[in-house]
Amino acid sequence: MQAPPISVNDIICTIRDSGHRVTNGKRAVADILHNSSAHLTVEELVLAVRKIEPDINQSTIYRILEEFEELGLVVHSHLGASAAVYHLAGQSHAHLVCDRCGSTQEVPASRFDLIARELLEEFSFTLDRHHVALSGLCAHCRENVEKK
Ligand SMILES: [Zn+2]
Ligand SMILES: [Zn+2]
Ligand SMILES: [Zn+2]
């Protein structure tokens, strides 16, 4: 089972409960991550936050993201060679990235239960299903390869 997505209010409460200050910048970042179904790079986040808080600088947003990650509110993932992307925790899934066209697919993290258990039992290794994407060929690109 996936955890239900967290609301902006949950995020604000978590920040407050942990004794941190709630700033307009944090509110803006929470709002944007909550309203976006996509994966956002720091650059995209900065552009979006500046529409709400024009004076915020990039290093502040980095610090906000770090704080959100420490509080378990946000996770980031590396999709191939591109910049890390951020989204809210509780939408955990694995990523498949196509080496040719760069398209990204999301796979429920539960699909990796079996391999995760085997890696743990045989290698005492805990698999992180989300942090780094799996690379390969998407269905579309495979078709093109086979035609040639
Ligand atoms: Zn990372
Ligand atoms: Zn993702
Ligand atoms: Zn492809």
Tab-separated table of C-alpha atoms and ligand atoms in Angstrom:
chain	number	residue	atom	x	y	z
A	1	MET	CA	0.000	0.000	0.000
A	2	GLN	CA	1.182	3.482	-0.811
A	3	ALA	CA	0.906	6.167	1.839
A	4	PRO	CA	-1.716	8.763	0.944
A	5	PRO	CA	-0.289	11.986	-0.487
A	6	ILE	CA	0.337	14.641	2.135
A	7	SER	CA	-1.458	17.978	2.066
A	8	VAL	CA	0.138	21.417	2.308
A	9	ASN	CA	-1.350	21.655	5.784
A	10	ASP	CA	0.359	18.405	6.842
A	11	ILE	CA	3.638	19.851	5.602
A	12	ILE	CA	3.194	23.096	7.549
A	13	CYS	CA	2.243	21.123	10.687
A	14	THR	CA	5.285	18.866	10.377
A	15	ILE	CA	7.590	21.889	10.049
A	16	ARG	CA	5.994	23.543	13.077
A	17	ASP	CA	5.953	20.348	15.189
A	18	SER	CA	9.653	19.839	14.542
A	19	GLY	CA	10.328	23.286	16.003
A	20	HIS	CA	11.321	24.889	12.686
A	21	ARG	CA	10.080	28.245	11.479
A	22	VAL	CA	7.347	28.359	8.843
A	23	THR	CA	8.358	30.957	6.236
A	24	ASN	CA	6.621	32.208	3.091
A	25	GLY	CA	9.336	30.492	1.077
A	26	LYS	CA	8.607	27.129	2.706
A	27	ARG	CA	4.905	27.642	2.139
A	28	ALA	CA	5.553	28.403	-1.527
A	29	VAL	CA	7.770	25.331	-2.035
A	30	ALA	CA	5.193	23.126	-0.285
A	31	ASP	CA	2.420	24.578	-2.440
A	32	ILE	CA	4.259	24.034	-5.695
A	33	LEU	CA	5.333	20.485	-4.905
A	34	HIS	CA	1.806	19.682	-3.804
A	35	ASN	CA	0.148	21.106	-6.917
A	36	SER	CA	2.570	19.543	-9.354
A	37	SER	CA	2.205	15.932	-10.369
A	38	ALA	CA	5.514	16.189	-12.194
A	39	HIS	CA	9.064	15.813	-10.963
A	40	LEU	CA	10.679	19.207	-10.595
A	41	THR	CA	14.352	20.101	-10.820
A	42	VAL	CA	15.685	22.794	-8.490
A	43	GLU	CA	15.762	25.223	-11.449
A	44	GLU	CA	12.093	24.583	-12.214
A	45	LEU	CA	11.226	25.001	-8.545
A	46	VAL	CA	13.100	28.301	-8.350
A	47	LEU	CA	11.179	29.667	-11.358
A	48	ALA	CA	7.844	28.562	-9.891
A	49	VAL	CA	8.579	29.854	-6.380
A	50	ARG	CA	9.656	33.259	-7.748
A	51	LYS	CA	6.189	33.745	-9.209
A	52	ILE	CA	4.915	33.725	-5.610
A	53	GLU	CA	7.982	35.051	-3.758
A	54	PRO	CA	9.960	37.118	-6.294
A	55	ASP	CA	12.897	37.892	-3.981
A	56	ILE	CA	13.768	34.363	-2.887
A	57	ASN	CA	17.196	33.143	-3.942
A	58	GLN	CA	18.277	29.729	-5.119
A	59	SER	CA	20.350	28.895	-2.038
A	60	THR	CA	17.298	29.483	0.168
A	61	ILE	CA	15.343	27.006	-1.918
A	62	TYR	CA	18.165	24.459	-1.639
A	63	ARG	CA	18.069	24.869	2.135
A	64	ILE	CA	14.285	24.481	2.194
A	65	LEU	CA	14.531	21.283	0.146
A	66	GLU	CA	17.225	19.932	2.473
A	67	GLU	CA	15.060	20.672	5.483
A	68	PHE	CA	12.021	19.048	3.847
A	69	GLU	CA	14.086	15.953	3.066
A	70	GLU	CA	15.353	15.733	6.642
A	71	LEU	CA	11.764	15.930	7.849
A	72	GLY	CA	10.825	13.131	5.454
A	73	LEU	CA	8.442	15.366	3.498
A	74	VAL	CA	10.256	15.328	0.189
A	75	VAL	CA	12.356	12.836	-1.739
A	76	HIS	CA	14.638	13.366	-4.691
A	77	SER	CA	15.572	11.061	-7.496
A	78	HIS	CA	18.164	10.960	-10.266
A	79	LEU	CA	16.687	10.276	-13.674
A	80	GLY	CA	19.587	9.305	-15.894
A	81	ALA	CA	22.179	11.987	-16.507
A	82	SER	CA	19.797	14.899	-15.897
A	83	ALA	CA	19.578	16.973	-12.704
A	84	ALA	CA	17.978	15.526	-9.575
A	85	VAL	CA	14.196	15.937	-9.371
A	86	TYR	CA	12.079	16.464	-6.283
A	87	HIS	CA	8.629	15.389	-5.241
A	88	LEU	CA	6.621	14.884	-2.092
A	89	ALA	CA	7.218	11.748	-0.067
A	90	GLY	CA	4.347	9.307	0.069
A	91	GLN	CA	4.246	8.958	-3.702
A	92	SER	CA	7.058	6.467	-3.646
A	93	HIS	CA	7.700	4.668	-6.887
A	94	ALA	CA	10.607	3.503	-8.973
A	95	HIS	CA	11.576	5.187	-12.230
A	96	LEU	CA	12.370	3.620	-15.583
A	97	VAL	CA	14.293	5.945	-17.876
A	98	CYS	CA	14.839	5.272	-21.562
A	99	ASP	CA	18.469	5.696	-22.643
A	100	ARG	CA	17.477	6.692	-26.165
A	101	CYS	CA	14.573	9.109	-25.910
A	102	GLY	CA	14.859	10.016	-22.241
A	103	SER	CA	11.218	9.228	-21.464
A	104	THR	CA	10.408	8.358	-17.846
A	105	GLN	CA	7.906	5.857	-16.527
A	106	GLU	CA	6.829	5.332	-12.949
A	107	VAL	CA	6.526	1.834	-11.506
A	108	PRO	CA	4.911	1.107	-8.131
A	109	ALA	CA	7.678	0.485	-5.589
A	110	SER	CA	5.931	-2.763	-4.577
A	111	ARG	CA	6.994	-4.325	-7.894
A	112	PHE	CA	10.464	-4.580	-6.396
A	113	ASP	CA	9.403	-6.413	-3.231
A	114	LEU	CA	10.798	-9.769	-4.362
A	115	ILE	CA	14.201	-8.504	-5.497
A	116	ALA	CA	14.389	-6.272	-2.419
A	117	ARG	CA	13.822	-9.288	-0.148
A	118	GLU	CA	16.434	-11.372	-1.991
A	119	LEU	CA	19.025	-8.593	-1.859
A	120	LEU	CA	18.404	-8.234	1.852
A	121	GLU	CA	18.608	-11.978	2.571
A	122	GLU	CA	21.566	-12.802	0.348
A	123	PHE	CA	23.608	-9.613	0.496
A	124	SER	CA	22.260	-7.839	3.607
A	125	PHE	CA	21.603	-4.950	1.260
A	126	THR	CA	18.616	-2.636	1.614
A	127	LEU	CA	17.381	-1.544	-1.801
A	128	ASP	CA	16.375	2.089	-2.259
A	129	ARG	CA	13.699	1.811	-4.933
A	130	HIS	CA	13.326	5.465	-5.547
A	131	HIS	CA	16.621	7.322	-5.381
A	132	VAL	CA	18.201	6.240	-8.667
A	133	ALA	CA	16.329	5.363	-11.847
A	134	LEU	CA	16.709	2.109	-13.780
A	135	SER	CA	17.940	2.679	-17.315
A	136	GLY	CA	17.031	0.744	-20.442
A	137	LEU	CA	14.928	0.985	-23.597
A	138	CYS	CA	11.250	2.012	-23.595
A	139	ALA	CA	8.636	0.074	-25.592
A	140	HIS	CA	8.638	2.646	-28.382
A	141	CYS	CA	12.418	2.651	-28.817
A	142	ARG	CA	12.605	-1.146	-28.606
A	143	GLU	CA	10.159	-1.350	-31.518
A	144	ASN	CA	12.358	0.953	-33.578
A	145	VAL	CA	15.443	-1.123	-32.758
A	146	GLU	CA	13.714	-4.328	-33.788
A	147	LYS	CA	12.569	-2.905	-37.138
A	148	LYS	CA	16.132	-2.164	-38.203
B	1	ZN	ZN	20.659	11.856	-4.565
B	2	ZN	ZN	9.232	9.946	-9.047
B	3	ZN	ZN	12.619	5.524	-25.575
